[in-house]
Coordinates of C-alpha atoms in Angstrom, one line a residue:
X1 CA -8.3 20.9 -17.2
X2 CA -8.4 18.1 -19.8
X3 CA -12.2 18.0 -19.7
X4 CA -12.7 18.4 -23.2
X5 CA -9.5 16.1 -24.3
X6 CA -10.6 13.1 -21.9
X7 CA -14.7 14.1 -23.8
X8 CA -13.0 13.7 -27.2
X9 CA -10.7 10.7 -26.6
X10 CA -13.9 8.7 -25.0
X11 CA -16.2 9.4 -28.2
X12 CA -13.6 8.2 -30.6
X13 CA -13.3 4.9 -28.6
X14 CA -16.9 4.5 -28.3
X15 CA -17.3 3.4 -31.7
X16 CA -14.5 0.4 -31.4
X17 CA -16.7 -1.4 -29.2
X18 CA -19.1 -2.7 -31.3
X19 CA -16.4 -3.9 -33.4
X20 CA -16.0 -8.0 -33.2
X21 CA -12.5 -7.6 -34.8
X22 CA -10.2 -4.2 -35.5
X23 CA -9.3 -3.4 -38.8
X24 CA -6.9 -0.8 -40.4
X25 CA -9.5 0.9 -41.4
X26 CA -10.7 1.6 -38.0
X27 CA -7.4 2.3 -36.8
X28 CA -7.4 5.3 -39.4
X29 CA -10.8 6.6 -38.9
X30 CA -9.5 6.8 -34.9
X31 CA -6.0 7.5 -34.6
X32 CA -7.9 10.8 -37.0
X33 CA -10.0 11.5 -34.2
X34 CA -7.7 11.9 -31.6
X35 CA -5.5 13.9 -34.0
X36 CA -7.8 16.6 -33.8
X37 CA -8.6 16.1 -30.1
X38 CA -5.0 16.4 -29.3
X39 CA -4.8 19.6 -31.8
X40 CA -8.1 21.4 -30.3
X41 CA -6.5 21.1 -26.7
X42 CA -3.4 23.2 -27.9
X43 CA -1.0 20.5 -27.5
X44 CA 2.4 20.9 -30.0
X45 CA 1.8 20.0 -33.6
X46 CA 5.3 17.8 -33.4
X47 CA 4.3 15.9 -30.1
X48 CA 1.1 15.6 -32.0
X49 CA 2.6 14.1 -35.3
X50 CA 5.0 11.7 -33.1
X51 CA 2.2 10.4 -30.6
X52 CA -0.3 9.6 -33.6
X53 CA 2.6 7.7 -35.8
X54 CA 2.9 5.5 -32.4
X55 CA -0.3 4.8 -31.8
X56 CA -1.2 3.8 -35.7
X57 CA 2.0 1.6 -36.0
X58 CA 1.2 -0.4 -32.9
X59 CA -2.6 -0.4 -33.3
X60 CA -2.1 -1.5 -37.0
X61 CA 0.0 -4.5 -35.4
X62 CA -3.2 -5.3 -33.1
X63 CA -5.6 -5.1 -36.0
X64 CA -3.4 -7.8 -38.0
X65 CA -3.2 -10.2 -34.7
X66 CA -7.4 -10.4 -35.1
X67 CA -7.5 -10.6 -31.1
X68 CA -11.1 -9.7 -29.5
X69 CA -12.0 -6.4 -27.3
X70 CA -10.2 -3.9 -30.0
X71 CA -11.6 -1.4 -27.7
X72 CA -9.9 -2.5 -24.8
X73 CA -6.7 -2.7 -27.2
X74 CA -6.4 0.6 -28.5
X75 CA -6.9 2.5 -24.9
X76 CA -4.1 0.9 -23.8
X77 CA -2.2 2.0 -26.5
X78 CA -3.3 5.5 -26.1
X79 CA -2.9 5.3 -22.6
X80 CA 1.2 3.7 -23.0
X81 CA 1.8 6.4 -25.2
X82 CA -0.1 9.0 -23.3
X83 CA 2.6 8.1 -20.2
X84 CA 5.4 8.0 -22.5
X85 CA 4.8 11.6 -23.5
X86 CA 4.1 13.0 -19.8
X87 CA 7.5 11.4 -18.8
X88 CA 7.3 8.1 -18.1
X89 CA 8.6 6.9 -15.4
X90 CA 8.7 9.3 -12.1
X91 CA 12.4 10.8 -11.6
X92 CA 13.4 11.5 -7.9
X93 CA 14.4 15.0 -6.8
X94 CA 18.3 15.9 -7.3
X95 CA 19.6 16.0 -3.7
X96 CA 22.7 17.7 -2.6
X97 CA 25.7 15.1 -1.1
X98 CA 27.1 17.5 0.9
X99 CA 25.7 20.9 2.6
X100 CA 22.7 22.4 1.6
X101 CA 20.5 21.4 -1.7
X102 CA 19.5 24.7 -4.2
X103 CA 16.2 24.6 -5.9
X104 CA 15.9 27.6 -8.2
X105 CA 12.4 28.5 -9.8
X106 CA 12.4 30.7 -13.2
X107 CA 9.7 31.0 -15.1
X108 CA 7.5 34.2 -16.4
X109 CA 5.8 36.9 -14.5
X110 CA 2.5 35.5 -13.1
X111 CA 3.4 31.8 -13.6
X112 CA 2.9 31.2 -9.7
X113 CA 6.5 30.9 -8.7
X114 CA 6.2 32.6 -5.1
X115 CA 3.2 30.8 -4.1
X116 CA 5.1 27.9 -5.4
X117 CA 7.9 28.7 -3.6
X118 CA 5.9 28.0 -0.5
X119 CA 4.1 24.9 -1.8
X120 CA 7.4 23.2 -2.2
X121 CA 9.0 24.3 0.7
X122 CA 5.7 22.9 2.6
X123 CA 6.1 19.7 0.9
X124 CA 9.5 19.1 1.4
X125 CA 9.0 20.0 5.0
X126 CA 6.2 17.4 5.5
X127 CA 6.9 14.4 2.8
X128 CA 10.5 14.2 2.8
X129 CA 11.3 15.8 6.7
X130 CA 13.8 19.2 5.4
X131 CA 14.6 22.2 7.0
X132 CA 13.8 24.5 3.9
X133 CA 14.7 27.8 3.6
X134 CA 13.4 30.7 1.1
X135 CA 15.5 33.0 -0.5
X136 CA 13.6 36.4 -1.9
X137 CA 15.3 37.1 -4.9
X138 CA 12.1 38.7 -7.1
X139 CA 13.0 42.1 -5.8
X140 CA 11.5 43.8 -9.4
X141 CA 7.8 43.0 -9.0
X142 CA 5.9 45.6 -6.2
X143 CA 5.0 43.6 -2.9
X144 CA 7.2 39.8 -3.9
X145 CA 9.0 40.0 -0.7
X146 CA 6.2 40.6 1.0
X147 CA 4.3 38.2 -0.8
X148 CA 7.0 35.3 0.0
X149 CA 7.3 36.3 3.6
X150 CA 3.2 35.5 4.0
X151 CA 3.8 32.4 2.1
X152 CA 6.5 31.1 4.2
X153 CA 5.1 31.8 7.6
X154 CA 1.9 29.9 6.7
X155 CA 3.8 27.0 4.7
X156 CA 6.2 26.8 8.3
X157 CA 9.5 27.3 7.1
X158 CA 12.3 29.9 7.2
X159 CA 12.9 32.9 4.9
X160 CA 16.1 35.0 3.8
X161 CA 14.7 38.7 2.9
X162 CA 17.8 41.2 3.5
X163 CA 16.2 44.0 1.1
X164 CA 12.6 45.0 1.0
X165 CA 12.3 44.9 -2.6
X166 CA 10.2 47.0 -5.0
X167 CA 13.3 47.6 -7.2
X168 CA 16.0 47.7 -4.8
X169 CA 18.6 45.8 -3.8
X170 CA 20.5 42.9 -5.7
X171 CA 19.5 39.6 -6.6
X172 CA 22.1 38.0 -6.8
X173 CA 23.9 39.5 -3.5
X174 CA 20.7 37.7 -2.2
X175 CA 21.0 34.7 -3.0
X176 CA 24.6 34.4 -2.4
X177 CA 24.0 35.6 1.2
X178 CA 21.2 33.0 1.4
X179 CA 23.3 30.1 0.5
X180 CA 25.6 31.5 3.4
X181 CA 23.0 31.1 5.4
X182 CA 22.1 28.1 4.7
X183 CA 25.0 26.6 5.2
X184 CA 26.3 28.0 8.5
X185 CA 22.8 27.2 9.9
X186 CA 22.3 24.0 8.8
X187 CA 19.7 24.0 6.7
X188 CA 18.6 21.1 4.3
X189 CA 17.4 23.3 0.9
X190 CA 17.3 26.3 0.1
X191 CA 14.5 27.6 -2.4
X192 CA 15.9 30.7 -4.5
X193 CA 12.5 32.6 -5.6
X194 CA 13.9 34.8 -8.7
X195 CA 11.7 37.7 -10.4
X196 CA 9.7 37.5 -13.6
X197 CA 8.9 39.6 -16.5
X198 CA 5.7 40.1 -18.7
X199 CA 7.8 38.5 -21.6
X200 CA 11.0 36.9 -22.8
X201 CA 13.9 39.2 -22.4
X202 CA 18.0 39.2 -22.4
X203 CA 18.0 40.9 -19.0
X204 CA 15.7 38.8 -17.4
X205 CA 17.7 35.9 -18.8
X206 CA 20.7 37.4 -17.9
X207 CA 19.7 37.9 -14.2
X208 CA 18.6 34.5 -13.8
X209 CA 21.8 33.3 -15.5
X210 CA 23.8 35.6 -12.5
X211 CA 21.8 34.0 -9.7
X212 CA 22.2 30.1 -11.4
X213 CA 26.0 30.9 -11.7
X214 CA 26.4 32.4 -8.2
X215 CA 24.4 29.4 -6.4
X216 CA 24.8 26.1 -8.6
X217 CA 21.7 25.1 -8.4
X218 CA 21.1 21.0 -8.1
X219 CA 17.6 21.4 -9.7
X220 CA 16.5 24.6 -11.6
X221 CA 12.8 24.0 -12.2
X222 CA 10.5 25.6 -14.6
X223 CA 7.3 26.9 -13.5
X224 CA 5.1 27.0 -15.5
X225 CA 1.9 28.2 -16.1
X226 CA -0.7 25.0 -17.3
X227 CA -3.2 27.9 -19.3
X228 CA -0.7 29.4 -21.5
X229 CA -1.5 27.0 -24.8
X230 CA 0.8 26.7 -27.8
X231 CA 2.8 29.9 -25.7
X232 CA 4.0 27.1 -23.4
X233 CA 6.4 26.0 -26.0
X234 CA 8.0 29.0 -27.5
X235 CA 8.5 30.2 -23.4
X236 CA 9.8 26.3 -22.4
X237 CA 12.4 27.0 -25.5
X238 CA 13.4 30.0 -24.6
X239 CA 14.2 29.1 -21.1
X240 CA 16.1 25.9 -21.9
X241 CA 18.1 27.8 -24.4
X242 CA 18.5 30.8 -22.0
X243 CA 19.2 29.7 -18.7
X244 CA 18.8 26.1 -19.1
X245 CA 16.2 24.0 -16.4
X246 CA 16.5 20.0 -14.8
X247 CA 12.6 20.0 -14.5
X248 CA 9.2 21.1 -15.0
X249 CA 6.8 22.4 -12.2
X250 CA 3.1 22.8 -14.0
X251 CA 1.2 25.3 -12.3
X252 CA -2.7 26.2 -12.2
X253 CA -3.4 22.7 -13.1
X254 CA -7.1 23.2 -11.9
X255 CA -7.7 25.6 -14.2
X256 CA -9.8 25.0 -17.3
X257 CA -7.9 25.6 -19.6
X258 CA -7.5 22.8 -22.6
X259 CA -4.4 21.3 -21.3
X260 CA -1.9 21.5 -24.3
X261 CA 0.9 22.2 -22.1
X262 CA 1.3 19.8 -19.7
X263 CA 1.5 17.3 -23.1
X264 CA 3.9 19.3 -25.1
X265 CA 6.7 20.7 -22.5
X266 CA 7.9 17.1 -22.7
X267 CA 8.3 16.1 -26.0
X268 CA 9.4 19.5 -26.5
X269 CA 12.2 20.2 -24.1
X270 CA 13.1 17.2 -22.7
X271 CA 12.6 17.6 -19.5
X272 CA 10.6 15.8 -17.1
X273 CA 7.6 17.3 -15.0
X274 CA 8.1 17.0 -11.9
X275 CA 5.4 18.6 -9.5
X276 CA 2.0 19.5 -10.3
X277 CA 0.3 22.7 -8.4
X278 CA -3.7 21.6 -8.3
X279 CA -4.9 24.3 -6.8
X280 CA -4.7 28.4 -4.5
X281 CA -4.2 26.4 -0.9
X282 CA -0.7 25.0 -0.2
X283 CA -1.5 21.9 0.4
X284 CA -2.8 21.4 -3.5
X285 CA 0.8 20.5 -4.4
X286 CA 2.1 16.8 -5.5
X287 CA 4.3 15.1 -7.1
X288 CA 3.7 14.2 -11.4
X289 CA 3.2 10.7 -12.2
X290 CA 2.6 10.2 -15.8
X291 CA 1.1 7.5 -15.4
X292 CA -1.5 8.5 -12.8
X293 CA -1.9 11.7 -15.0
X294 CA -2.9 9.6 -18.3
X295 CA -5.6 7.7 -16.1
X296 CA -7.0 11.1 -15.6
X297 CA -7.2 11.9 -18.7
X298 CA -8.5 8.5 -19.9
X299 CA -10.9 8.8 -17.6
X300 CA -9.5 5.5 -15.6
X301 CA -9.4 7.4 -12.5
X302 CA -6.0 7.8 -9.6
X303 CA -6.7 5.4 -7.6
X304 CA -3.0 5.5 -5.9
X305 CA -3.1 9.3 -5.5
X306 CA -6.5 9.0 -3.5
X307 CA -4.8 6.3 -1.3
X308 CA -1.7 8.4 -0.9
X309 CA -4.4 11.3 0.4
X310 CA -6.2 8.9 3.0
X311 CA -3.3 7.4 4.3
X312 CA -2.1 10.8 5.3
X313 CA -5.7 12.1 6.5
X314 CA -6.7 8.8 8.8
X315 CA -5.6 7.1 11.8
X316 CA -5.2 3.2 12.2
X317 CA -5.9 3.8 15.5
X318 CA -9.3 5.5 15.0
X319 CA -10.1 3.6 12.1
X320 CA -10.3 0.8 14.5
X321 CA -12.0 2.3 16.9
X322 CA -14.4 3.4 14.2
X323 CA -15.1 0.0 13.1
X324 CA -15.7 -2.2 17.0
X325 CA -18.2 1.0 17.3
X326 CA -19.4 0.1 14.1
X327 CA -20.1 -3.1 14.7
X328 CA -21.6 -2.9 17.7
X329 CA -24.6 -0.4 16.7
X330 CA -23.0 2.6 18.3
X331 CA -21.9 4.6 15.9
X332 CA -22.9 8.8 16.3
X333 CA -23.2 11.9 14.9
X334 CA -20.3 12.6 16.9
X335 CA -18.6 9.6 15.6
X336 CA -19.6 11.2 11.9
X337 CA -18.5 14.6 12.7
X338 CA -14.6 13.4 13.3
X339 CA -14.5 11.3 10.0
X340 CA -16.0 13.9 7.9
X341 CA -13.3 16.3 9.6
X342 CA -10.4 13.9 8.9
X343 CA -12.3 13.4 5.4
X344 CA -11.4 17.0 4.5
X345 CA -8.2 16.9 5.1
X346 CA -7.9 15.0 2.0
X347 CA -8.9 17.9 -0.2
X348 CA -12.1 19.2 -2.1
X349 CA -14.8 16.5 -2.4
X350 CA -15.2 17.0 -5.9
X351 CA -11.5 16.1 -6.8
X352 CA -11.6 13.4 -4.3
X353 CA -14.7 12.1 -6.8
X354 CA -13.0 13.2 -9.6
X355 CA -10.3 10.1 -8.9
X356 CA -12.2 7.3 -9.0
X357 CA -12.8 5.4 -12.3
X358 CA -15.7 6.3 -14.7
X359 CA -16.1 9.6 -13.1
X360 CA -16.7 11.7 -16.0
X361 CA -20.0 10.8 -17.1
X362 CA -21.4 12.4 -13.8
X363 CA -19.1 15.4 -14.2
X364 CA -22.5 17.6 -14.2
X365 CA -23.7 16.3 -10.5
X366 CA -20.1 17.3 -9.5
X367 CA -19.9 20.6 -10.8
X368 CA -23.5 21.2 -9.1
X369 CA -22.0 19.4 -6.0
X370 CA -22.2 22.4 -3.3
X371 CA -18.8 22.4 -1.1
X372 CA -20.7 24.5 1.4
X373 CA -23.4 22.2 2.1
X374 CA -20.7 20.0 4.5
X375 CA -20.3 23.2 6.2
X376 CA -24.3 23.2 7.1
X377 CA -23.7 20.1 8.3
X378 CA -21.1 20.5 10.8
X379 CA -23.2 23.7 12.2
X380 CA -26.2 21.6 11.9
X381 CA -23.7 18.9 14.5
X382 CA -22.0 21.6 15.9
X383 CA -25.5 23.0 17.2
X384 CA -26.4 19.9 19.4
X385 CA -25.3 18.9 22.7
X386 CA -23.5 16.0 23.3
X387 CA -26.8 14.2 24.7
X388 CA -28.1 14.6 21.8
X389 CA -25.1 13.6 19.2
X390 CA -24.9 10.1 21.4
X391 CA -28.9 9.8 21.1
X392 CA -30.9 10.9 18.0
X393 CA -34.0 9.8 20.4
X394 CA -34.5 12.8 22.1
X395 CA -34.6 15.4 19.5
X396 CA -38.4 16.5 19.8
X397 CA -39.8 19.2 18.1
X398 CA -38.5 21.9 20.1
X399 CA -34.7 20.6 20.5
X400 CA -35.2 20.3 16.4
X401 CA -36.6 24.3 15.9
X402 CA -33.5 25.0 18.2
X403 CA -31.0 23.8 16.3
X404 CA -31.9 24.9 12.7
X405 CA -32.2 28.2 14.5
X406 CA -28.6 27.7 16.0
X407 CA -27.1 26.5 12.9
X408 CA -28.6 29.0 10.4
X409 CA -30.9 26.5 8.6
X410 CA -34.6 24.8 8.6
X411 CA -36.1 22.2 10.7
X412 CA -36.6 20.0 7.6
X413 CA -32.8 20.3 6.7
X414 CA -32.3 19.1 10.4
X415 CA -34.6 16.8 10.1
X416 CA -32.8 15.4 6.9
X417 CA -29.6 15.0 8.4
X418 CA -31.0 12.9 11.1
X419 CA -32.9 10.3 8.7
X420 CA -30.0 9.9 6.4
X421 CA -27.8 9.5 9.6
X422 CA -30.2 6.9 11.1
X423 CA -30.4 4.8 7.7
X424 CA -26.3 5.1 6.9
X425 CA -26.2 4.2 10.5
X426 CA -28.0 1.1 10.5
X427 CA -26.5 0.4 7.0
X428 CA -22.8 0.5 7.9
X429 CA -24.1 -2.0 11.3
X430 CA -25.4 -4.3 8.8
X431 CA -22.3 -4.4 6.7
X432 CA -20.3 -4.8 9.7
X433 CA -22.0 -7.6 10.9
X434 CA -21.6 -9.5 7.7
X435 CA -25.4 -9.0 6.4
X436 CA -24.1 -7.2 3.3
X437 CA -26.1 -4.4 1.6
X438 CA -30.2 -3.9 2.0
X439 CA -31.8 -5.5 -0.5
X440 CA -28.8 -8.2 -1.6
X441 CA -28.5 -11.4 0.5
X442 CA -26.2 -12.1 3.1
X443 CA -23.1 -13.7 2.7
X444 CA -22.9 -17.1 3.6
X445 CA -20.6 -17.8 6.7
X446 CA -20.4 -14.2 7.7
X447 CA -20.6 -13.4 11.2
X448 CA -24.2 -12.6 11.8
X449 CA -25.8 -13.1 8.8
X450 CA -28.6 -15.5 7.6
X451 CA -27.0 -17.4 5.3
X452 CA -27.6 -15.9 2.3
X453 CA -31.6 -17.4 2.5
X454 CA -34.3 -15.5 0.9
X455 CA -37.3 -14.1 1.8
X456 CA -39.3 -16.7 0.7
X457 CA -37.6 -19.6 2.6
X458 CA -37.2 -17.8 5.8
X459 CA -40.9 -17.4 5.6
X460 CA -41.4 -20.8 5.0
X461 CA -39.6 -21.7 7.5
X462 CA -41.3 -19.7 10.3
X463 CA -44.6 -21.5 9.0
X464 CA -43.5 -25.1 9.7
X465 CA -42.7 -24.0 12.8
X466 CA -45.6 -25.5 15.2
X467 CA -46.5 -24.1 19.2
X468 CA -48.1 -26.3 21.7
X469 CA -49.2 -25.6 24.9
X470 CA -48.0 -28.4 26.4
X471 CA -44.1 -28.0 27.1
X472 CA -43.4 -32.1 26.9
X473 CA -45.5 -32.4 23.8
X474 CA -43.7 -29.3 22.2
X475 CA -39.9 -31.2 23.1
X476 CA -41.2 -34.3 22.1
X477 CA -42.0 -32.9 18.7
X478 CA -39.2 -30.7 18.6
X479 CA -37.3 -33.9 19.1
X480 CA -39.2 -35.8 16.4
X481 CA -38.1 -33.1 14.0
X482 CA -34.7 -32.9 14.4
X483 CA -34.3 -36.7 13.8
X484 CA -36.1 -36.6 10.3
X485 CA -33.1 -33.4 10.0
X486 CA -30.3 -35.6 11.2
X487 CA -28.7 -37.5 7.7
X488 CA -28.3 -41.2 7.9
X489 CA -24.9 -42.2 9.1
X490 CA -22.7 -43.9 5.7
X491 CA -23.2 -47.3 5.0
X492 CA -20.7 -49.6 4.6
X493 CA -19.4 -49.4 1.1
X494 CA -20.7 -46.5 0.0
X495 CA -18.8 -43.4 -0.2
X496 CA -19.9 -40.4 1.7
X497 CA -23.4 -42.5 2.3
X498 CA -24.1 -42.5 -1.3
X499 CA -24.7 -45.5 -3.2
X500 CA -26.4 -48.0 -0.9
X501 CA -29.9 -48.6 -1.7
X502 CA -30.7 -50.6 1.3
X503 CA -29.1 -51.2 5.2
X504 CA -27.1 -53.7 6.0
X505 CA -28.6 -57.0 7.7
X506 CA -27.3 -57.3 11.4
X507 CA -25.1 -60.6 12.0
X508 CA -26.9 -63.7 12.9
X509 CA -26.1 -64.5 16.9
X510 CA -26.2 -68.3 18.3
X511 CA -29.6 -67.5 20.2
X512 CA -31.1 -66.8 16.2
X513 CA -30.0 -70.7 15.3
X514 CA -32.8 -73.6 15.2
X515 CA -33.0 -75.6 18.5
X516 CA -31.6 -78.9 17.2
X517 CA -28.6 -76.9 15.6
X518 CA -28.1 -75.6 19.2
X519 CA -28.5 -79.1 20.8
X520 CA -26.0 -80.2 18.1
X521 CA -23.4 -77.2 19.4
X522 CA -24.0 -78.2 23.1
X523 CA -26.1 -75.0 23.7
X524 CA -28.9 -77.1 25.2

């Protein structure tokens, strides 16, 4: 979504680097640029105005301090001020004391709310351990009970749905009824899913208004929808002002659209974000962190987020196994089949790339990045028998024709997978042995690898390396060479050996004295 705002903010701080020092003047010429990159992606002429005075003031103060890497200086700036308009710091979810907690989504007709219903009652099932129930109150819009009932069976939690809907029934009787229910049968939250309308309106208002009075909600959140533009903030008014909400819940966030309103329903309401929906599947649902968020948009990557996500798709246990398999050369395609599965789990690749730092410069290779083409992979696997996932050896030209035609591709696609297998293979055995990376030298004092010699002197040293064909001559020269290897003990007087130019003389003995001396002693 913020494609074009991260494009924009990254051109107008290509031009500080070349600057030795930062002057006011280049504070103007910038703080101007991303003026009309924050305009052109629809965010809030105010939050506009406010976040450009911040930046100016404090990069002004770095120009005057002539400190190196202006660059460097004004991101951060940008990126400080980014966070404080997103929110700043997270705020945790309003939880009930006592009984049942009521979360109550409003928002516009085709902001997402049911789907969103689900996506938080998923995620409050799974990260925070609640029984959640969900509470059809959108009985205006043709097929919403429906719709919620789907949503709920496949996000695992309970639903209250006493009238079929399609403009019958009462909303508010609804949700009454389902805060009964939740609190005879013990249930954690309860997620009141109320209706929309095409537009703003007083009964719409005055509906939701019915159903916030009758349940007292602990957190009413907004949803809404990320793609609206400069709509977002004349709809966030008109809610707060209407019904009133504790928190924002952006929707659609994958969408590509230019982003205004995820940074002007802060600065315009008030009111936190506090989830973010990234995506149709219910599991593309997290919490907002504005600082994570600026990153993005800075282009500095989520590097926590992406952690977050493997933590929650590996095992320790496998990962160890993974690696003594590893290590000992016996890594296989089945071996590869499980990580890519548990790799998955994580999400789309191409968001999974998206997180890491510097990404956007190869946004091209991962919009052409084909989703489906791990698919032919696991069918290409999936195709083999276990012989022949534990040993690559005996696919012969036959096995090979069998399994493109099994999996629905060519032999040369097969036989792709197997060479880039057999090279990762070896690679990640080289790693794990401490030889580092083909091509770079080994580390020194890692297990297993040559101590970081080159080429050249491990070939000089196979070449004073001399064979004879007698065995006592070969140890006796092999003996030879090992004392000219051996260092000369210290000398006295010399520290670590160094410093003595020559040995020590031996003490005279009474059999080195002259003959008359010795007669003189007695010795003779």
């Amino acid at each position: 979504m913020f494609n074009s705002l991260s494009d924009r903010l990254a051109d107008s701080f290509k031009r500080l680097r070349s600057k030795g020092l930062l002057t006011e003047a280049d504070v103007d010429a910038t703080v101007s640029e991303i003026r009309r990159a924050l305009l052109e992606a629809d965010v809030a002429l105010p939050v506009v105005r406010q976040f450009t005075k911040e930046v100016r003031q404090k990069a002004y103060g770095a120009a005057r301090s002539k400190a190196l890497n202006p660059g460097q200086q004004v991101v951060q700036i940008v990126h400080d001020e980014l966070v404080a308009v997103l929110g700043g710091q997270t705020r945790e979810l309003s939880y009930a004391r006592r009984g049942p907690t009521v979360f109550m989504l409003a928002g516009l007709q085709g902001a997402g709310k049911t789907t969103l219903a689900g996506k938080l009652g998923k995620w409050l099932r799974e990260e925070e351990g609640k029984r959640v129930l969900l509470a059809a109150c959108d009985l205006q819009r043709p097929g919403a009970v429906t719709q919620l009932s789907i949503v709920a069976e496949k996000a695992g939690v309970d639903i209250h749905a006493p009238e079929s809907g399609d403009g019958q029934g009462n909303p508010v009787e609804v949700a009454r009824s389902g805060l009964n229910r939740a609190i005879t049968e013990g249930y954690d939250v309860i997620i009141v899913d109320t209706a929309g309308r095409l537009g703003i309106d007083e009964e719409m208002m005055r509906q939701a208004r019915d159903i916030r009075d009758a349940v007292n909600p602990n957190e009413i959140l907004f949803v809404l929808d990320a793609m609206v533009g400069q709509d977002a903030v004349q709809t966030s008014i008109a809610f707060r002002d209407g019904v009133g909400f504790t928190g924002v819940v952006l929707s659609k966030l994958d969408g590509d659209a230019r982003g205004g309103a995820a940074l002007s329903v802060r600065g315009v309401t008030g009111q936190p974000i506090l989830f973010a929906s990234t995506g149709e599947n219910l599991g593309d649902f997290e919490r907002f962190h504005a600082e994570r968020m600026a990153g993005r948009i800075l282009d500095m990557g989520d590097m926590l987020t992406l952690i977050e996500q493997a933590q929650k798709a590996y095992d320790q246990k496998e990962a160890e196994a993974l690696a003594r398999k590893m290590q000992k050369g016996q890594f296989t395609l089945a071996d590869f089949m499980a990580q890519l599965q548990q790799l998955r789990k994580m999400g789309s690749m191409k968001k999974l790339m998206k997180m890491l730092p510097g990404m956007n410069q190869f946004r091209d290779q991962l919009d052409a990045f084909d989703e489906k083409s791990i698919d032919r992979i696991e069918a290409i696997v999936n195709s083999m028998t276990p012989a022949e996932r534990d040993d690559l050896s005996l696919l012969n030209g036959s096995r090979r024709a069998r399994i493109a035609r099994g999996s629905g591709t060519s032999v040369s696609e097969v036989n792709g997978l197997v060479e880039r297998f057999t090279q990762a293979a070896k690679m990640m055995k080289r790693m794990s042995n401490g030889g580092g990376l083909p091509g770079m030298p080994a580390i020194p004092g890692m297990p297993g690898g040559r101590g970081g010699a080159t080429k050249k002197q491990r070939k000089a040293g196979k070449k004073n390396r001399r064979k004879f064909g007698n065995p006592a001559k070969q140890k006796q020269w092999e003996a030879q060479q090992t004392v000219k290897d051996e260092p000369s003990a210290p000398t006295a007087g010399s520290a670590f050996g160094l410093g003595a130019s020559q040995p020590a003389s031996p003490a005279p003995t009474l059999d080195d004295l002259p003959d008359d001396l010795k007669r003189m002693l007695g010795q003779r």
